[in-house]
Coordinates of C-alpha atoms in Angstrom, one line a residue:
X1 CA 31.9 -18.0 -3.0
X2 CA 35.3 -17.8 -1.6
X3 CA 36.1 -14.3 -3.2
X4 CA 33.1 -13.1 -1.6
X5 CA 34.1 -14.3 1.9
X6 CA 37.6 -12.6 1.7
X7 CA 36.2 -9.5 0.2
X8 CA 33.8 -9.4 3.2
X9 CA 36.6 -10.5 5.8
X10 CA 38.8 -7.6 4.1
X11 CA 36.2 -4.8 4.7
X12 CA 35.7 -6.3 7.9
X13 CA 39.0 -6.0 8.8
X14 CA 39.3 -2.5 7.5
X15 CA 35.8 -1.3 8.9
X16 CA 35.8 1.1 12.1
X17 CA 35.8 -0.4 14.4
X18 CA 37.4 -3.8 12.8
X19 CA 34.4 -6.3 13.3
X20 CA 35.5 -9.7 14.4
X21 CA 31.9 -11.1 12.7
X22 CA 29.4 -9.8 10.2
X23 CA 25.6 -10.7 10.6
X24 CA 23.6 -11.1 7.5
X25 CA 20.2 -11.9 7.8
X26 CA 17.2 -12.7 5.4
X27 CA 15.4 -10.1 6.4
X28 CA 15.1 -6.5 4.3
X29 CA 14.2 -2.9 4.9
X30 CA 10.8 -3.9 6.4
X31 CA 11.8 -7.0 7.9
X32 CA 10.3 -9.4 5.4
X33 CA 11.0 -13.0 4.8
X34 CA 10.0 -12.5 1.4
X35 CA 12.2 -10.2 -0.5
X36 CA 13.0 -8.8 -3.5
X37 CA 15.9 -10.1 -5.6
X38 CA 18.4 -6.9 -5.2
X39 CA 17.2 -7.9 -1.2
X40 CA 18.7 -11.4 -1.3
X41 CA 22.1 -10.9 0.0
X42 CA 22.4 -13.7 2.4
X43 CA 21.2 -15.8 -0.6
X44 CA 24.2 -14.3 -2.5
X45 CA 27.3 -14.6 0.3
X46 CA 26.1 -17.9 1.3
X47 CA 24.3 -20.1 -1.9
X48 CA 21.8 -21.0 0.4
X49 CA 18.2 -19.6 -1.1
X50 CA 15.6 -20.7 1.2
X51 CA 13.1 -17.8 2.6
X52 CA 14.4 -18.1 6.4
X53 CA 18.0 -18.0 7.6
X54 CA 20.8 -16.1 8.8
X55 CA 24.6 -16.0 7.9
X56 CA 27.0 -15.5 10.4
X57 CA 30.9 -14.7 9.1
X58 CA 33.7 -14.7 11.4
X59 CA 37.5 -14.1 10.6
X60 CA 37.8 -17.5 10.2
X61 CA 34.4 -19.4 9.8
X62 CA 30.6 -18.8 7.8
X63 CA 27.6 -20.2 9.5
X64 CA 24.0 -20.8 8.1
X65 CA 21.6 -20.8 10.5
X66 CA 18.1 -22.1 9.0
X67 CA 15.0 -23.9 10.5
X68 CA 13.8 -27.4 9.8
X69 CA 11.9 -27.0 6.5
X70 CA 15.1 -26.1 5.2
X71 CA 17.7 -28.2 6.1
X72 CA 17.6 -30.6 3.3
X73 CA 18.2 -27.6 1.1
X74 CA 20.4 -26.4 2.8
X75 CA 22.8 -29.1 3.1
X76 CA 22.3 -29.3 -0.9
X77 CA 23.6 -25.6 -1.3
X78 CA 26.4 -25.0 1.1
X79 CA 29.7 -25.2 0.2
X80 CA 32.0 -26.9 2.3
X81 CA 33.6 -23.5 3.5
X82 CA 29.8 -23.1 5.4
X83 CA 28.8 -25.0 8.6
X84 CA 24.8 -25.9 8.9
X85 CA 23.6 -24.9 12.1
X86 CA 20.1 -26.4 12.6
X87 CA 17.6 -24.0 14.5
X88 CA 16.3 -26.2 18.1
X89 CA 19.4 -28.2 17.2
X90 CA 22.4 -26.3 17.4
X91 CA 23.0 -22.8 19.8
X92 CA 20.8 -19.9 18.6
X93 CA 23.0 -17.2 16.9
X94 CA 23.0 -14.8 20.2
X95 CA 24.0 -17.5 22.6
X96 CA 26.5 -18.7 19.7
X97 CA 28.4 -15.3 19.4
X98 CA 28.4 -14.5 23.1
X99 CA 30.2 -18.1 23.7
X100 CA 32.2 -18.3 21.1
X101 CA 33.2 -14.9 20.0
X102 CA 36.3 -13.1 22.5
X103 CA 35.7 -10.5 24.9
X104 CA 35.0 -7.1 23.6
X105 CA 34.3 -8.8 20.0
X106 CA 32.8 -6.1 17.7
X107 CA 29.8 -7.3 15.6
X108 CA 28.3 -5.8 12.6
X109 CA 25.0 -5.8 11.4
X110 CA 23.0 -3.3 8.9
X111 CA 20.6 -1.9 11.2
X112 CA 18.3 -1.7 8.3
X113 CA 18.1 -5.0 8.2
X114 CA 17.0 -6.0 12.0
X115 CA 14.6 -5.6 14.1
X116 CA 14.1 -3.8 17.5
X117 CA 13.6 -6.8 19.5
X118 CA 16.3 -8.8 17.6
X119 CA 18.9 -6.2 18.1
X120 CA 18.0 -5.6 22.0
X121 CA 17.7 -9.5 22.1
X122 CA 21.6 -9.9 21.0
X123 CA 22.8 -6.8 22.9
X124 CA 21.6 -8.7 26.1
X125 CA 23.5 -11.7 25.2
X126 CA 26.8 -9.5 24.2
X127 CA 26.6 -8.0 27.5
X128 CA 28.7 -10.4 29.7
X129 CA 31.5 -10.4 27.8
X130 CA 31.1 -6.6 26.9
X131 CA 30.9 -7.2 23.0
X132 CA 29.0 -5.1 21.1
X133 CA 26.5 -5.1 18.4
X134 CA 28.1 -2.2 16.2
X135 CA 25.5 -0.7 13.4
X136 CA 27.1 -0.3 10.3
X137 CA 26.7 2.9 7.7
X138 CA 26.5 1.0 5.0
X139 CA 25.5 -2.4 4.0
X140 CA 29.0 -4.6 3.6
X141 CA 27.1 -7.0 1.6
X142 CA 26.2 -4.6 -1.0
X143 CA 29.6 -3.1 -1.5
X144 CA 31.2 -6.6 -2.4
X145 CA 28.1 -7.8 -5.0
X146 CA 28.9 -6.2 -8.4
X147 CA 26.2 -8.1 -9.8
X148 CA 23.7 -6.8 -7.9
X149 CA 20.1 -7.0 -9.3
X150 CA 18.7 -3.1 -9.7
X151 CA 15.8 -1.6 -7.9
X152 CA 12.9 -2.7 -10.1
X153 CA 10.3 0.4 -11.0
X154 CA 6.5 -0.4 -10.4
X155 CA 3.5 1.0 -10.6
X156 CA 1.6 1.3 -7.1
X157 CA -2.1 0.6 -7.6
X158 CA -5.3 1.6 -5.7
X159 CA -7.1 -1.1 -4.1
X160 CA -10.5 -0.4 -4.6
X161 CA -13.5 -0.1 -1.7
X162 CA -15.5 -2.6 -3.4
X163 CA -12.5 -5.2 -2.5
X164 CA -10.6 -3.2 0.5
X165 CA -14.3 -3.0 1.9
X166 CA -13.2 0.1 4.7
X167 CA -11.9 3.5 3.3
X168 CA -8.4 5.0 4.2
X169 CA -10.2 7.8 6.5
X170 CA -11.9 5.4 8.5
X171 CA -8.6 3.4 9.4
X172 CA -7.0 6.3 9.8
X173 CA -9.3 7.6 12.7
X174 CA -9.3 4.1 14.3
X175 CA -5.8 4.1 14.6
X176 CA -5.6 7.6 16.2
X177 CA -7.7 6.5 18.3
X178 CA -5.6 3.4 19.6
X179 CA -2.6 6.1 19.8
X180 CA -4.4 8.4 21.9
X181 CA -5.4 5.4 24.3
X182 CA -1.3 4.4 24.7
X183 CA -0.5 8.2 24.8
X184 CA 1.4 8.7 21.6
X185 CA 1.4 11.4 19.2
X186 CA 2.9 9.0 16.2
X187 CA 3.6 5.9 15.2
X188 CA 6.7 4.3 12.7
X189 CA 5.1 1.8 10.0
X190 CA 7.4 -0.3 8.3
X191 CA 5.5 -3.8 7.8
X192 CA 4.9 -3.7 3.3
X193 CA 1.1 -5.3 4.1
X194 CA 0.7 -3.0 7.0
X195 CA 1.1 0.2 5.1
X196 CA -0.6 -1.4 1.6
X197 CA -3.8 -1.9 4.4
X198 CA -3.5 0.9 5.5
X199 CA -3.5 3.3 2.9
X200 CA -5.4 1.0 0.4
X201 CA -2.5 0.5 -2.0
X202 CA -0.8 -2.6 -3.7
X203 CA 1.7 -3.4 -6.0
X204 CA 4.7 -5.9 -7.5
X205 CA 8.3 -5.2 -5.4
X206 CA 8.0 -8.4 -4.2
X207 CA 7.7 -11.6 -6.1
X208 CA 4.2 -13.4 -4.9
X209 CA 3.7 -10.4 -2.7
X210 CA 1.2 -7.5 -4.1
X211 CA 3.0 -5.3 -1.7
X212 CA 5.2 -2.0 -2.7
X213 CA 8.5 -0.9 -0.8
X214 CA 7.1 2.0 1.6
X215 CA 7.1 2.8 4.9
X216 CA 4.5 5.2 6.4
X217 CA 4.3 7.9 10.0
X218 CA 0.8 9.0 11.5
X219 CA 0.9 11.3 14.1
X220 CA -2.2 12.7 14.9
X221 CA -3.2 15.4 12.7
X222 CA -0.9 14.2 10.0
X223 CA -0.2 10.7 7.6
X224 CA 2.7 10.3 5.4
X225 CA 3.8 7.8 3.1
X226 CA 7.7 7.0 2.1
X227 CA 7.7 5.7 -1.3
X228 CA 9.6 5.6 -4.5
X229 CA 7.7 9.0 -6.4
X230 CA 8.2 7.1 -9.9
X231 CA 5.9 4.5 -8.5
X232 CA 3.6 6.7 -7.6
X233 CA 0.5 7.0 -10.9
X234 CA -1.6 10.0 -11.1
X235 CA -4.4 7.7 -9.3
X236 CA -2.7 6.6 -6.9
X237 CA -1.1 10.2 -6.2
X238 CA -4.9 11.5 -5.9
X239 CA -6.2 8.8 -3.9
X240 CA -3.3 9.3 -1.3
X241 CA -4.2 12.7 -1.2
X242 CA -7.5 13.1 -1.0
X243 CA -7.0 10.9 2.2
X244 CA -4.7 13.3 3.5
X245 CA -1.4 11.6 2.9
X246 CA 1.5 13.2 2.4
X247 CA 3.9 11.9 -0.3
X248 CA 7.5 11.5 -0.1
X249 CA 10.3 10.0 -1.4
X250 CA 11.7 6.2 -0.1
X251 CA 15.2 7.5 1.5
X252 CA 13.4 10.6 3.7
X253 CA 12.0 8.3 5.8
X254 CA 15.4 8.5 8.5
X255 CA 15.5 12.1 8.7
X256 CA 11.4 12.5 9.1
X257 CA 11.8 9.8 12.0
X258 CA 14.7 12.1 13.2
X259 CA 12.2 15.0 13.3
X260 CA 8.8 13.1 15.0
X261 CA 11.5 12.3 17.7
X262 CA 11.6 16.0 18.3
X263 CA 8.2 16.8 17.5
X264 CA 9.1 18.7 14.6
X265 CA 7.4 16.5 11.6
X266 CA 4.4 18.4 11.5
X267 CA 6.2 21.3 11.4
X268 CA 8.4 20.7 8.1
X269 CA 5.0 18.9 6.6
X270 CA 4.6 20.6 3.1
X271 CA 0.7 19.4 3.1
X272 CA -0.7 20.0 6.1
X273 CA -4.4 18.3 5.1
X274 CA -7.9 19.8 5.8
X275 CA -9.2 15.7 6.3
X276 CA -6.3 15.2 9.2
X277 CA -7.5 18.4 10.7
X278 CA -10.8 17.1 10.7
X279 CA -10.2 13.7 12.1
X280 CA -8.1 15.1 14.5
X281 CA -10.9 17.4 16.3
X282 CA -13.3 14.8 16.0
X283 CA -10.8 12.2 17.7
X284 CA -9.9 15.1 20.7
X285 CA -13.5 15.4 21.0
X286 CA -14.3 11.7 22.2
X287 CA -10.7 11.4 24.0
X288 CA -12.1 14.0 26.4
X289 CA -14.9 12.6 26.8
X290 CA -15.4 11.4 30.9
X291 CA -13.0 8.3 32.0
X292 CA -13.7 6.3 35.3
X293 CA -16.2 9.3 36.4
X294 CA -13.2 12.2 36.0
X295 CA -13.3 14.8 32.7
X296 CA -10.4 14.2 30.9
X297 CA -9.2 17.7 29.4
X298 CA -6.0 16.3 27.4
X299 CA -4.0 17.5 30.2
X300 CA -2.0 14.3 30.1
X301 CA 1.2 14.6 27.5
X302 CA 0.8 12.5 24.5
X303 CA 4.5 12.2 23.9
X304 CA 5.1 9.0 22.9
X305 CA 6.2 7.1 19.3
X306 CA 4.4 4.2 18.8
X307 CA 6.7 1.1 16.8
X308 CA 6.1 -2.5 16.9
X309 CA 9.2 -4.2 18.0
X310 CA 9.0 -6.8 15.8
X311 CA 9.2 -5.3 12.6
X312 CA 10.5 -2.0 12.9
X313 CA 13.9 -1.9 11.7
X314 CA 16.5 -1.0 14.5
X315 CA 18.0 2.0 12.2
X316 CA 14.3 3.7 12.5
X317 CA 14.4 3.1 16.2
X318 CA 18.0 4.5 16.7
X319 CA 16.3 8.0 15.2
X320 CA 13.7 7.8 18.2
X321 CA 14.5 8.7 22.0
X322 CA 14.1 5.1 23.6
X323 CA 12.8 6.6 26.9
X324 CA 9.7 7.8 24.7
X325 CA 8.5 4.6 22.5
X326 CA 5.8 2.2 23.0
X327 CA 7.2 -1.1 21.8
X328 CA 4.1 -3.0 21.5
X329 CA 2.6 -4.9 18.4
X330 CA 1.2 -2.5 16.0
X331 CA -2.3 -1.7 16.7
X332 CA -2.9 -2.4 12.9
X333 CA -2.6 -6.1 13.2
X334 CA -5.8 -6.9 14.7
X335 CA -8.0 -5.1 12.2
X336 CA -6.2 -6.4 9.5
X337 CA -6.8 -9.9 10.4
X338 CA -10.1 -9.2 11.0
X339 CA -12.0 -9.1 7.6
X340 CA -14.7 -6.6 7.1
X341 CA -17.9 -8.2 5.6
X342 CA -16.6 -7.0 1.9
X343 CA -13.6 -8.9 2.2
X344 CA -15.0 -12.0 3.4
X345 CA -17.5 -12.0 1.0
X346 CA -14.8 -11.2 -1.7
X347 CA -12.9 -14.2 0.4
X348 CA -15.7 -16.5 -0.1
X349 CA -16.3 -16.3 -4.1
X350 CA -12.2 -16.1 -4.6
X351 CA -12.2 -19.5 -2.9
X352 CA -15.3 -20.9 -5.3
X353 CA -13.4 -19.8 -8.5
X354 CA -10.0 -21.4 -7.7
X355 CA -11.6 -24.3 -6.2
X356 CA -13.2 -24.6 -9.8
X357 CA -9.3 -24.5 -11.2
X358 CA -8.0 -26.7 -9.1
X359 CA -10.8 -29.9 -9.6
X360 CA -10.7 -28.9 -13.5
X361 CA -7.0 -29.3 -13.4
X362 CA -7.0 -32.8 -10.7
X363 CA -9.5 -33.8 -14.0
X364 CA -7.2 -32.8 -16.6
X365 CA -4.4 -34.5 -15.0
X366 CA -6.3 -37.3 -14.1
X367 CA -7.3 -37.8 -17.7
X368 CA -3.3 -37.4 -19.2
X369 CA -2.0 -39.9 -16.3
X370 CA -4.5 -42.3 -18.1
X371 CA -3.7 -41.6 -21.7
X372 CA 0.0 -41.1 -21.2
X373 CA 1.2 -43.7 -18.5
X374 CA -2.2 -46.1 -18.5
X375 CA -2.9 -45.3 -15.3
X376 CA -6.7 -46.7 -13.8
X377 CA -7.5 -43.0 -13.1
X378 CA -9.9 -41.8 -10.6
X379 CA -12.1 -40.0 -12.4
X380 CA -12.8 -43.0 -14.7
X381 CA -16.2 -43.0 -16.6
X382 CA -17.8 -46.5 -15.9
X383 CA -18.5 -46.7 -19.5
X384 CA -15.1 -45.2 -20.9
X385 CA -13.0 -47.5 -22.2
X386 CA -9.1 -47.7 -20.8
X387 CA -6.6 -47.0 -23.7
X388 CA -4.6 -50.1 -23.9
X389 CA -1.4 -48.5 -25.6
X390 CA -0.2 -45.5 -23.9
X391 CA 1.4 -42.1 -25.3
X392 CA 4.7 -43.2 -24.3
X393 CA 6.0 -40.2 -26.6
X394 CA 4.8 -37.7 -24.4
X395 CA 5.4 -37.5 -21.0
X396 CA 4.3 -35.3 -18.4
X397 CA 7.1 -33.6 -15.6
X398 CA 7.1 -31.4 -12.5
X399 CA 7.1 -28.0 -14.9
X400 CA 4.8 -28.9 -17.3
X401 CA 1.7 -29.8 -14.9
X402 CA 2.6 -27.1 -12.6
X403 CA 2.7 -24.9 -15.4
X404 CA -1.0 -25.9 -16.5
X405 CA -2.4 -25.6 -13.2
X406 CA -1.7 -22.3 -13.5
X407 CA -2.7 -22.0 -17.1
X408 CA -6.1 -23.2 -15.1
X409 CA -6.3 -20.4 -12.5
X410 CA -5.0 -17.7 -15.2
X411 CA -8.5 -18.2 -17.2
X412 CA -10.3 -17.0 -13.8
X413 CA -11.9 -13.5 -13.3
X414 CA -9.6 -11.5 -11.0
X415 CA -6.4 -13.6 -10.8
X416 CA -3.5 -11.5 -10.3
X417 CA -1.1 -14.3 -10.0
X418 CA 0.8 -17.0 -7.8
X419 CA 1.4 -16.8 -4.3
X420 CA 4.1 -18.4 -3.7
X421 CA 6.4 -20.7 -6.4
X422 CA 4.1 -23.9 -7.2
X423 CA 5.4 -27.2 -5.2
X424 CA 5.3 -29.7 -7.8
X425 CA 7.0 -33.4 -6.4
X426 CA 7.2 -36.6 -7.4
X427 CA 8.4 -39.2 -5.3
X428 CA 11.1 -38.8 -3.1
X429 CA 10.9 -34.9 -4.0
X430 CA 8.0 -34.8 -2.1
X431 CA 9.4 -35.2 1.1
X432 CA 11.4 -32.1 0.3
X433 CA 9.9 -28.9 1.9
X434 CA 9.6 -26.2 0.1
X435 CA 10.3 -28.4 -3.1
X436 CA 11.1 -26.0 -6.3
X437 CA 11.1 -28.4 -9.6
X438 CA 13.4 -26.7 -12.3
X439 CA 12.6 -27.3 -15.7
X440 CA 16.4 -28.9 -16.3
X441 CA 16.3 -31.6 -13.3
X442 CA 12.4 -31.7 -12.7
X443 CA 11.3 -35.1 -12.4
X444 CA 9.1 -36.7 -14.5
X445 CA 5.5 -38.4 -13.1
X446 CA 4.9 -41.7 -12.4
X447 CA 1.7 -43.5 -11.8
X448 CA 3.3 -45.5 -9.6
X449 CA 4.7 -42.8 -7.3
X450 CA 3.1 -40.0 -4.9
X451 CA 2.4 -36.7 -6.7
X452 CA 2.3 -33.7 -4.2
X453 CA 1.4 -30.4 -5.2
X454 CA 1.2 -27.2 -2.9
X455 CA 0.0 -24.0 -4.6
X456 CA -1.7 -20.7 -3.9
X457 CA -3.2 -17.7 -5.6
X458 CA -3.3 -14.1 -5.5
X459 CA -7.1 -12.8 -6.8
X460 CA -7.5 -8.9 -6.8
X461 CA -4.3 -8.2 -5.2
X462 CA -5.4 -9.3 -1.9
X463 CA -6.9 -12.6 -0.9
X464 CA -4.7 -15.5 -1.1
X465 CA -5.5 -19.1 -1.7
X466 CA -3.6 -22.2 -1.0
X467 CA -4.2 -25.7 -2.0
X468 CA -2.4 -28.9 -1.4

């Protein structure tokens, strides 16, 4: 840990211009809080590896800022050359900088890695001592971790309409019709379960998360999707173009976001498609129709970029003329929220098969607490008899029950997987958020303890489950 802080302070110092702190938050490409593991560098310069936090190093000091599901963790994890600071507790990181940081301080950040309304957030706090958020060309992070996981290669898959329950075209032509209502010609998606709902599409680049690295641009006669192309099957390939999507690779999204800002995407578009064309009159067609008793032509410019300011990375933004974006929350998070009949259906059963995994493994368990530890049990027969010597040579731990619970949801139709790393505590672990039993220092049960557990599923790549 202390060779990657001096590596970072020496590329800090060396960096044009010289930063005086580096920002290094949780967040990737797309501003998740669940990443990949090549994503994970504040995880790697700080030890801490909790899903929220941000790591702040100076010249001479490396703060953690987490909130309060964390900072047991937290505290475990840091070194003693990192300082806790505890969100609601301590400053927030803006107000921490612009105090403590010296006049004119340069700060470095990946703009990849931050948001629009995080970035204009801190440039407001910066501004009274004139210190300045500085973007940085490449990520710092990156250039001191040799060990660095590699991008991981999968397969993209089409989520079908009997689950997805709305086809592409028809969200599609309700979201050109929201950007014709807040005059814009395009909008910037960079949200992983925005574009997978959009476009229909799943897959694995994040653990517990049937998402796939992408971001996407509709304008309004055009839809385009920045992917990896060696994710991209011959399926999925078809399906995206038979909705009109054009295909391209992960690292053009800059330069296309470059080229809506002048109004020259559609221009360099290789696959200009038929279906756009034809959403596109049919959506001019109804934006004419009369408003507040006066015929509205179109003579009103549409030249505005749509991008939510919450998850649109501040690099994508910095492509975009500020004076023409609508910074509001994507217009795609409402319908996706709202589940169509399909889904809720699809909701509804998913629920009924994992309920049926969870009470057959609270039985199961229920049964080895008795045969194992002689515990009363609560699912005790009236007529069974209580075994009076227990198993004492087996034993039952954290792992090994988590582990069968899923064994338990694995043997149901459409289970695609976990949702999120099974809490499995005993004891005093449970009062440890977030709780991760390893199978080295797992605890073992005890009847005569609490036994928490807090799980989830993922069933056909969409709906998730959680019990606790």
């Amino acid at each position: 840990m202390a060779d990657t802080l001096s590596a970072l302070r020496s590329l800090m110092s060396s960096h044009s211009p010289p930063l005086h702190a580096l920002v290094v938050p949780s967040e990737d490409y797309h501003q998740s809080e669940y990443v990949s593991a090549r994503d994970k560098r504040r995880a790697f310069v700080s030890g801490f590896t909790g899903s929220a936090g941000l790591a702040l190093i100076t010249k001479d000091e490396a703060l953690l800022w987490t909130d309060g599901r964390y900072f047991l963790q937290a505290e475990q994890q840091l070194s003693d050359q990192w300082k806790l600071m505890r969100l609601a507790e301590d400053p927030a990181v803006d107000i921490w900088m612009a105090d403590n940081l010296p006049k004119d301080a340069a700060i470095g950040v990946d703009p990849w890695c931050i948001s629009i309304d995080t970035a204009q957030r801190w440039e407001r706090a910066f501004a009274k001592k004139q210190q300045k958020l500085v973007q940085t060309t490449k990520n710092l992070v990156d250039e001191v971790w040799t060990t660095r996981p590699p991008a991981e290669i999968n397969a993209a898959v089409v989520q079908p309409l009997k689950f997805a329950g709305r086809s592409v075209t028809d969200k599609l032509k309700d979201l050109r019709k929201k950007l014709a209502q807040e005059h814009a010609r395009g909008i910037v998606l960079t949200a992983l379960d925005e574009v997978a709902w959009l476009y229909n599409i799943r897959g694995k680049d994040v653990a517990y998360c049937p998402v796939v690295h992408a971001f996407a641009i509709v304008t309004s006669n055009s839809a385009f999707i920045y992917v990896d192309k060696r994710k991209v099957s011959i399926e999925v390939k078809t399906h995206l173009e038979e909705n009109g999507i054009e295909i391209k690779e992960y690292t053009e999204v800059s330069l296309d976001a470059a080229f809506l800002a002048t109004n020259e995407l559609d221009s360099v578009s290789t696959a200009k498609a038929s279906l756009a064309e034809v959403t596109k009159q049919s959506e001019n067609s109804e934006t004419n129709k009369s408003v507040n008793g006066k015929h509205q032509t179109g003579e009103k410019c549409s030249n505005l970029i749509w991008a939510d300011p919450a998850s649109c990375c501040y690099a994508l933004y910095s492509k975009l003329n500020p004076d023409a974006v609508v910074l509001q929350q994507s217009p795609l998070a409402l319908p996706k929220a709202l589940k169509n009949p399909v889904e809720l259906d699809g909701l509804r059963k998913a629920h009924v098969r994992d309920g049926a995994a969870v009470v057959q493994y609270l039985v199961w368990l229920d049964n080895k607490m008795q045969d194992i530890y002689g515990a009363s049990g609560y699912f005790l027969e009236e007529n069974t008899v209580k075994k009076e010597k227990p198993l004492k040579s087996l034993k039952l731990t954290e792992v090994t029950v988590s582990d069968k619970l899923e064994e338990f949801r694995a043997s149901k139709e459409h289970f695609r997987g976990l949702s999120f790393p099974t809490i499995s505590s005993v004891g005093p672990n449970a009062a440890i958020i977030h709780y991760s039993p390893q199978a080295e220092t797992c605890a073992e049960l005890d009847p005569d303890k609490i036994y928490l557990f807090d799980s989830g599923a993922q069933v056909c790549l969409v709906y998730v489950i959680e019990n606790c």
